[in-house]
Short mmCIF file of C-alpha atoms in Angstrom, two decimals:
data_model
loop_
_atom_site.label_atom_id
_atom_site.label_comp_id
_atom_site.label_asym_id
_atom_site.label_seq_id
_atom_site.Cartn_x
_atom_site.Cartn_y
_atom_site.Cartn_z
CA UNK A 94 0.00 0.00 0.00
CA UNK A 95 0.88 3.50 -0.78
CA UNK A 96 1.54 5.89 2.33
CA UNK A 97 0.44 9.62 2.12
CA UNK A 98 3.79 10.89 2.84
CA UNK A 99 3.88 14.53 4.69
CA UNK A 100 4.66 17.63 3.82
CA UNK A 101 6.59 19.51 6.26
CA UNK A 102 7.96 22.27 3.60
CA UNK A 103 4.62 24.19 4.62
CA UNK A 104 5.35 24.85 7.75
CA UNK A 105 8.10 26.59 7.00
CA UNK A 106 6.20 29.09 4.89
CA UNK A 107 3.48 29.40 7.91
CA UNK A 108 6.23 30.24 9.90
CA UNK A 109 7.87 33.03 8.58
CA UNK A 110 4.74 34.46 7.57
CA UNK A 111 4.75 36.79 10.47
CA UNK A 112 8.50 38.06 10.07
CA UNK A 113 7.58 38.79 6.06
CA UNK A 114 4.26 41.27 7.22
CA UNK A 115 6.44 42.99 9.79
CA UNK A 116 9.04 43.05 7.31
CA UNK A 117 7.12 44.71 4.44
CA UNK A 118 5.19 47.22 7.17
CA UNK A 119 7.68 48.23 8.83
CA UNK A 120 11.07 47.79 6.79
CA UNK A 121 10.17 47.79 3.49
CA UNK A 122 7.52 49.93 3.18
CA UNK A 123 8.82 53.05 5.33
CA UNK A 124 12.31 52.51 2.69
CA UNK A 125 10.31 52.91 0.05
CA UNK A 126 8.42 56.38 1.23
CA UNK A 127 11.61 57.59 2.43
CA UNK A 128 12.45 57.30 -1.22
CA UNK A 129 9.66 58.75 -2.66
CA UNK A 130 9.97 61.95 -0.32
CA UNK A 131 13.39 62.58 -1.53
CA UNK A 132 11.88 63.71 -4.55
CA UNK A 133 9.48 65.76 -2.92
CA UNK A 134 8.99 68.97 -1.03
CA UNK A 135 7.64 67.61 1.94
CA UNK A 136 8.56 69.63 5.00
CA UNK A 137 7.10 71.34 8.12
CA UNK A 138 5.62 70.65 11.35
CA UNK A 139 2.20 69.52 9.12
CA UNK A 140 3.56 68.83 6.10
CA UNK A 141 1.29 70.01 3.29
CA UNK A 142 -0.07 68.35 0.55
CA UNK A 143 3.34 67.02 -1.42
CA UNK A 144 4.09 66.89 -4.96
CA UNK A 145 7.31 65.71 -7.01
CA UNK A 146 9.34 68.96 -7.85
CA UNK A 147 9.95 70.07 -11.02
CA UNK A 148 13.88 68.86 -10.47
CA UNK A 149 13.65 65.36 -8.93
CA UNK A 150 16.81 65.40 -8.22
CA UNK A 151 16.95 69.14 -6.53
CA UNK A 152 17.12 68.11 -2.86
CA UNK A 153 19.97 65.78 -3.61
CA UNK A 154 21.93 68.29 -5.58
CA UNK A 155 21.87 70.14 -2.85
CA UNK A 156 22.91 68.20 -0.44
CA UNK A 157 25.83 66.98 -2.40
CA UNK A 158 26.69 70.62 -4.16
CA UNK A 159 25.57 73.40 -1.48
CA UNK A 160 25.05 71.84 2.04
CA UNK A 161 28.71 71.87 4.23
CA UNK A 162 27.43 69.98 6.79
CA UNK A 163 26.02 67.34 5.09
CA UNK A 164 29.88 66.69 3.57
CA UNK A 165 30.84 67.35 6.91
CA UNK A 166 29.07 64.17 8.32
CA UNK A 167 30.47 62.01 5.46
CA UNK A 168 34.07 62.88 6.46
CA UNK A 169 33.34 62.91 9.95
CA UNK A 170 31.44 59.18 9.48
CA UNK A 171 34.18 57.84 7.40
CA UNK A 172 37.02 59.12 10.05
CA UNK A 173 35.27 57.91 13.12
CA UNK A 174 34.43 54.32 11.37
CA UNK A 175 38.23 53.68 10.20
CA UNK A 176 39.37 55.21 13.47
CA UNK A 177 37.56 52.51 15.70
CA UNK A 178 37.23 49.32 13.15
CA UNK A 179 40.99 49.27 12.62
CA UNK A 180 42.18 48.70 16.39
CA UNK A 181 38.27 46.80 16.92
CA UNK A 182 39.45 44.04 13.94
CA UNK A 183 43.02 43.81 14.83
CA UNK A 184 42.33 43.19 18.49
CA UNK A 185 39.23 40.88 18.13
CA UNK A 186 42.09 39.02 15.80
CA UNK A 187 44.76 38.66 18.16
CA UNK A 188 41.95 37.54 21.42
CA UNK A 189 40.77 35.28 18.51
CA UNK A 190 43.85 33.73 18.06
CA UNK A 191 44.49 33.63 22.21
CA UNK A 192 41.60 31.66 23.15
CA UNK A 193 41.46 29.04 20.49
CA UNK A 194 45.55 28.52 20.02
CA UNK A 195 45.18 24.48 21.64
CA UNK A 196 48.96 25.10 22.64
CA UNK A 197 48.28 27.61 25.74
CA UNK A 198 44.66 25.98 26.37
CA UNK A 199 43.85 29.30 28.40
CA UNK A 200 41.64 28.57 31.27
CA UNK A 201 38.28 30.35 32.25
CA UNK A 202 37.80 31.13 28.59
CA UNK A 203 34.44 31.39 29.36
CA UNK A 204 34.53 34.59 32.31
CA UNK A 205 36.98 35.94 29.65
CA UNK A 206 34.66 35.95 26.94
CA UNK A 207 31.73 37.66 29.07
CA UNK A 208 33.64 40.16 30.70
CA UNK A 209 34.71 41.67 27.00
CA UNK A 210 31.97 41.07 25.39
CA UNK A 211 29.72 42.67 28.08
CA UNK A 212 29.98 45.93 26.97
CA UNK A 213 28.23 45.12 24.01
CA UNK A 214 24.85 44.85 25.95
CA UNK A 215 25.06 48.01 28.13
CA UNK A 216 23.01 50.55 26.30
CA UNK A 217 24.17 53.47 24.75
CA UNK A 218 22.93 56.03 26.83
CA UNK A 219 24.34 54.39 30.16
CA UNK A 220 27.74 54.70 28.05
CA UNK A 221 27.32 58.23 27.12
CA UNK A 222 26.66 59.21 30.98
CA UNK A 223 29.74 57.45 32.08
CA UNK A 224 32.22 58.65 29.38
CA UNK A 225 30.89 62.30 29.86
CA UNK A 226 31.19 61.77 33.76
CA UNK A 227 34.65 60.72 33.15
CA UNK A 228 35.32 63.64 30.95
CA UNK A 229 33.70 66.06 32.92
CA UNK A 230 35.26 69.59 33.22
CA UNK A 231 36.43 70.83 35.24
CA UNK A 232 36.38 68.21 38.05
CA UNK A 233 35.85 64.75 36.35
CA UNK A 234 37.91 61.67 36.92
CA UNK A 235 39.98 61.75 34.01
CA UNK A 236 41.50 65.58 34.98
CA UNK A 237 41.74 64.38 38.57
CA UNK A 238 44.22 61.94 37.63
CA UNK A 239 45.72 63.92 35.00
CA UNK A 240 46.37 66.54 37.87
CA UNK A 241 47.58 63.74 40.02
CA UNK A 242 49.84 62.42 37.78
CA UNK A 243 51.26 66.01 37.01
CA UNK A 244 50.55 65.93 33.33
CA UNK A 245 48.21 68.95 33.40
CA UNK A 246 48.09 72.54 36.02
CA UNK A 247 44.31 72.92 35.02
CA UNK A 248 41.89 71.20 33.94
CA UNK A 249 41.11 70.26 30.59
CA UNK A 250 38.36 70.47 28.53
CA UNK A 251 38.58 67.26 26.44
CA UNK A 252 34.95 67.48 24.78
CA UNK A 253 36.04 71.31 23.53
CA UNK A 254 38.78 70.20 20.94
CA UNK A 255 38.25 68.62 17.98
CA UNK A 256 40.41 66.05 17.81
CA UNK A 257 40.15 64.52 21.50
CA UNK A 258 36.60 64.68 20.80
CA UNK A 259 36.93 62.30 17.81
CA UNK A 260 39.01 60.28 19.65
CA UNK A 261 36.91 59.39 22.41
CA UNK A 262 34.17 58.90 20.13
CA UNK A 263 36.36 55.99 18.29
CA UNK A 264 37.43 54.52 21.23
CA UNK A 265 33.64 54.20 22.65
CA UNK A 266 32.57 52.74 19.72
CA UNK A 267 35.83 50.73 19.81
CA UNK A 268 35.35 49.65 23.33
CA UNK A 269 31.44 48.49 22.83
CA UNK A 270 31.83 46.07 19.77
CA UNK A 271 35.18 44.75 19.56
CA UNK A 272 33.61 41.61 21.57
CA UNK A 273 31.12 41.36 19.41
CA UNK A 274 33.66 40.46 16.43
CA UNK A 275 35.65 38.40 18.59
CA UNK A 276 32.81 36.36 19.68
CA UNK A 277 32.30 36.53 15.86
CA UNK A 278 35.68 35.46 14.60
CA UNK A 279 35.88 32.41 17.34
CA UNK A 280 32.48 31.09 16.14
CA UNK A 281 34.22 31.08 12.90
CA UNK A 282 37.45 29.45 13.84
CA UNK A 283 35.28 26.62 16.08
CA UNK A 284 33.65 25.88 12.51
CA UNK A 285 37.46 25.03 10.49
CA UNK A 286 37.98 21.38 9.98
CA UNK A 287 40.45 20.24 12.67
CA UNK A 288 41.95 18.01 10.22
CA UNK A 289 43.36 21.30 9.18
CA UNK A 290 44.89 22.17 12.22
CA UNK A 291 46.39 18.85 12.74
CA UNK A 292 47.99 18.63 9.32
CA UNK A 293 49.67 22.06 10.00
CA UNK A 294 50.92 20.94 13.23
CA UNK A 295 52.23 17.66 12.06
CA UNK A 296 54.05 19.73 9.11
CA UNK A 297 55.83 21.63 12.03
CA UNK A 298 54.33 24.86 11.62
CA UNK A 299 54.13 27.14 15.12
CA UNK A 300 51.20 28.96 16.31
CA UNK A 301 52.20 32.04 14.49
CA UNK A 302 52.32 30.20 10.75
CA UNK A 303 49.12 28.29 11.63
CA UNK A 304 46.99 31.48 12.32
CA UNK A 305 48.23 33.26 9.03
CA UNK A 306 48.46 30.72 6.95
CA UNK A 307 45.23 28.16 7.69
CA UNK A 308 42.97 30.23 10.56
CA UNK A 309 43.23 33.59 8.39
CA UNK A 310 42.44 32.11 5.30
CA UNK A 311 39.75 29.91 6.38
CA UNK A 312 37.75 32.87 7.99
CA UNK A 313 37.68 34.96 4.79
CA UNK A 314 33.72 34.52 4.85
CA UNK A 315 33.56 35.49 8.38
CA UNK A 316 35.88 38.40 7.88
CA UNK A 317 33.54 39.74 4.74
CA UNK A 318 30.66 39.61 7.38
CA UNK A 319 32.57 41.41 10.24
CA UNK A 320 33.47 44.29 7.79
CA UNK A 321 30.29 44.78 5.95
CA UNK A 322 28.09 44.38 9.31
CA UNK A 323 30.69 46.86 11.19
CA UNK A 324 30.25 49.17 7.65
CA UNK A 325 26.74 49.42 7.51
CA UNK A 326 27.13 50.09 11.54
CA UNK A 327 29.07 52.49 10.86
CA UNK A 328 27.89 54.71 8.45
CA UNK A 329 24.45 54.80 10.54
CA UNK A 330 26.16 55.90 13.95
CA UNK A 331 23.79 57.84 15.96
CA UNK A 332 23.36 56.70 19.60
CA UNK A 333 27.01 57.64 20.78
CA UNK A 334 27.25 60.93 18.86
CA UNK A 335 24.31 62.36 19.80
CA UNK A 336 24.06 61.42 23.24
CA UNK A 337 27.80 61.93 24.46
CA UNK A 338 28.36 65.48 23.42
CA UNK A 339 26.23 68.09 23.73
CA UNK A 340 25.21 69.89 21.73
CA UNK A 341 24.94 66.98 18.95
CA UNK A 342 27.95 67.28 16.67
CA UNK A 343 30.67 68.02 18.94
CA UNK A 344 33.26 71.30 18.90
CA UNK A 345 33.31 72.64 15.24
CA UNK A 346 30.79 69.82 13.81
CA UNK A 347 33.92 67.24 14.44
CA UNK A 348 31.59 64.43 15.82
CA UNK A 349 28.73 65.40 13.71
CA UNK A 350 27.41 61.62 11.51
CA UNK A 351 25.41 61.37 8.70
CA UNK A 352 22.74 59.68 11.00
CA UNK A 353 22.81 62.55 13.93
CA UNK A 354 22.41 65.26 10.79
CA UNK A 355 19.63 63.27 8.96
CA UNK A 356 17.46 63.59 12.81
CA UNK A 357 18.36 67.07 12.82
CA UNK A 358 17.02 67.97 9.15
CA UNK A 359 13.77 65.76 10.12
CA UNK A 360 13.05 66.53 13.86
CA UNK A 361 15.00 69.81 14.50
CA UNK A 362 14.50 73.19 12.86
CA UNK A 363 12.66 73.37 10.02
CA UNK A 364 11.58 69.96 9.71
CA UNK A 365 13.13 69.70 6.52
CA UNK A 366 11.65 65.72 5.33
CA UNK A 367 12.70 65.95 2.13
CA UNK A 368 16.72 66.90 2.46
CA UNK A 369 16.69 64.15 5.83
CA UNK A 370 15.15 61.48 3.07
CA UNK A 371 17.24 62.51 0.31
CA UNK A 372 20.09 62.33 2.40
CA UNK A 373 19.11 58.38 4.14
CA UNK A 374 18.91 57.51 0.02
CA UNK A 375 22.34 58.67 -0.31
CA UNK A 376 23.67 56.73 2.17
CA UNK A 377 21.63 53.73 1.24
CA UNK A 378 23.70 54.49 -2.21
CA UNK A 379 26.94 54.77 -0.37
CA UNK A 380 26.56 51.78 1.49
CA UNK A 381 25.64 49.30 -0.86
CA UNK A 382 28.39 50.62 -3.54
CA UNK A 383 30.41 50.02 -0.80
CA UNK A 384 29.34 46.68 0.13
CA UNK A 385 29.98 45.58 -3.20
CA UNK A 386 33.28 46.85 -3.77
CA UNK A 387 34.39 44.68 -0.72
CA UNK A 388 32.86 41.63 -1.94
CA UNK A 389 34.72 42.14 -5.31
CA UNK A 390 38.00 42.55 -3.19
CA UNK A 391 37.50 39.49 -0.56
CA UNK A 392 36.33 37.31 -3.55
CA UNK A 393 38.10 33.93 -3.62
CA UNK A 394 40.53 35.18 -6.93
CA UNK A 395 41.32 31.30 -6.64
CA UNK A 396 37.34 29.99 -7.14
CA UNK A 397 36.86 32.72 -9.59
CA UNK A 398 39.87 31.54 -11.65
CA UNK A 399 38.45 27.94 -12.01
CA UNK A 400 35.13 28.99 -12.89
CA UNK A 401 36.85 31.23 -15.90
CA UNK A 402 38.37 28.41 -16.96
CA UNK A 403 35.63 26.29 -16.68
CA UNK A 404 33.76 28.57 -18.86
CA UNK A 405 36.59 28.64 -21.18
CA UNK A 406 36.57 24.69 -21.02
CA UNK A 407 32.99 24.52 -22.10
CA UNK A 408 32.89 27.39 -24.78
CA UNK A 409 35.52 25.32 -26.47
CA UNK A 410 33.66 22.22 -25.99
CA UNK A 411 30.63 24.05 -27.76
CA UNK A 412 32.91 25.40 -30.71
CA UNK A 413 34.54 21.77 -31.04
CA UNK A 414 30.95 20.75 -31.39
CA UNK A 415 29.80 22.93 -33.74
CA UNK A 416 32.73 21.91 -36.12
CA UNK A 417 31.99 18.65 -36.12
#
C-alpha cells in the first residue's frame, strides 16, 4: 500500500509568515516612502499636501553641491568608522587567536569571553553618561588623575577640541563592539575542519604560521561579514554621537554623523523631510556601492579563476561541437 507521505515544507512558509508582514510594514515599506519623499517637497511641522518637484533630483543636488554639513558628516562618518574598526578588527584578531591557540589551552575562557563582550549589551545612553562623567570639566575623573599624575596645572576640557573629541568617540565605539567580532571570529574558527589544524601541526608549523596561513584564510567569509556588518554600523552611527556630546555634533561639527544630521534635518528646525530622506537615500547608495566593492576585493581570486576556466573549457567544448 501506498503511504500519504507529509509535507513539512509548509510549515516553514506558515512560519515566517509573520517576520515577512512585519518586514514589508515596517522595513520595506517606510524605505520605500523615504524614497519617494526625496523627490518631494515635503517639510514642516504639518507637512502640506506634497508633490514631485519640477527637479527630482533638486534636494539631492543640494545636499551633495551646497550643504557643508552634510559633507561634513560624510568625512566625519568615514574618520570615526576607520578610526575605531581598525584597532576593533586587529584586536578581536589577536583575542581570537588567544583563546582558540590548543597550545596555551587558556583557562576560564568562558569569564573571559563575558567580561569583553559585556559591553556590548550596556546601552548606549548608560555609556554616554559614564564617558561624559569621566570627561567632565572641570572636576571629572579623568582631569583628577591627569592633575595627580602632574601631566596637566588645570583642567582640561577634552569634549572642547576637535580632535580629543573624535578620539573618544572611536574609542567608545571601539570599546562596545570589539567583543562582538571576537565572539564573531571564534564562532568562525570553532567551525574550520580540525583536520586542518592537525595537518599544520604535524608539518611543524608554530602557532604564528598556523593562524596566518590556515585560521586567516579559512575565515575569509567570516571576515567579509565582520566588515560589511561593522560598515553598515558604521555609516548609521547615531546613539554615541548624539548622546555623548552636547550639543549633537561636537566642537566645530567634528563628531557630527550622517545619521545625527539626517534627525536634525527631520526633527529639529525646520523639519526639513525631504533633504533628511534625500540624504538616508544617499547613504543607502553609499553603502551598498560600498558593500559591493568589498565583496569584489575578498572574492576567492582562486574559485573565480576555475570557474573562468571552466567557462573557457565549455565554450571550447561548444565550438569543437559545432565543427563537427
Amino acid at each position: 500500500m501506498r503511504r500519504n507521505g507529509v509535507n513539512y515544507s509548509k510549515y516553514g512558509y506558515i512560519f515566517s509568515i509573520p517576520f515577512i508582514i512585519i518586514f514589508l510594514i515596517f522595513s520595506l515599506y517606510p524605505t520605500l516612502y523615504t524614497a519617494v519623499i526625496g523627490f518631494t517637497d515635503m517639510k514642516g511641522v504639518i507637512p502640506k499636501p506634497i508633490h514631485i518637484m519640477d527637479n527630482p533630483f533638486q534636494n539631492f543636488k543640494d545636499l551633495i553641491m551646497e550643504n557643508v554639513s552634510f559633507r561634513q558628516s560624510l568625512i566625519n562618518t568615514l574618520i570615526l568608522w576607520i578610526a575605531n574598526f581598525i584597532p576593533q578588527i586587529v584586536l578581536a584578531l589577536l583575542l581570537t587567536a588567544w583563546f582558540t591557540n590548543r597550545r596555551l589551552n587558556v583557562k576560564g575562557q568562558g569569564a573571559f569571553k563575558v567580561l569583553l563582550y559585556m559591553p556590548n549589551i550596556i546601552t548606549a545612553s548608560t555609556i554616554a553618561v559614564l564617558f561624559s562623567t569621566l570627561f567632565a570639566y572641570p572636576m571629572g575623573p579623568v582631569n583628577s588623575l591627569f592633575h595627580a599624575l602632574g601631566w596637566s596645572d588645570a583642567p582640561i576640557q577634552f569634549l572642547q577640541d576637535k580632535n580629543t573629541a573624535r578620539g573618544i568617540v572611536s574609542f567608545i565605539q571601539f570599546w562596545m563592539w570589539y567583543g562582538n567580532t571576537m565572539i564573531v571570529l571564534i564562532a568562525g574558527v570553532m567551525g574550520i575542519n580540525p583536520a586542518l589544524f592537525e595537518a599544520a601541526s604535524i608539518d611543524g608549523a608554530n602557532g604564528i604560521q598556523t593562524f596566518f596561513r590556515v585560521t586567516l584564510p579559512s575565515l575569509r567569509t567570516i571576515l567579509l561579514y565582520s566588515l560589511i556588518t561593522s560598515m553598515i554600523g558604521g555609516l548609521q552611527m547615531f546613539d554615541i554621537p548624539q548622546l555623548f556630546i552636547t550639543p549633537a555634533g561636537g566642537p566645530d561639527n567634528a563628531t557630527l554623523t550622517t545619521s545625527v544630521f539626517i534627525y536634525g534635518q527631520a526633527f529639529k528646525g525646520s523639519y526639513m523631510y525631504n533633504k533628511a530622506a534625500a540624504a538616508s537615500m544617499i547613504m543607502f547608495i553609499i553603502a551598498a556601492a560600498l558593500s559591493l566593492i568589498v565583496f569584489y576585493l575578498m572574492r576567492d581570486r582562486s574559485e573565480a579563476k576555475l570557474k573562468k576556466q571552466q567557462k573557457m573549457i565549455n565554450k571550447a567544448a561548444k565550438a569543437a561541437t559545432r565543427g563537427m
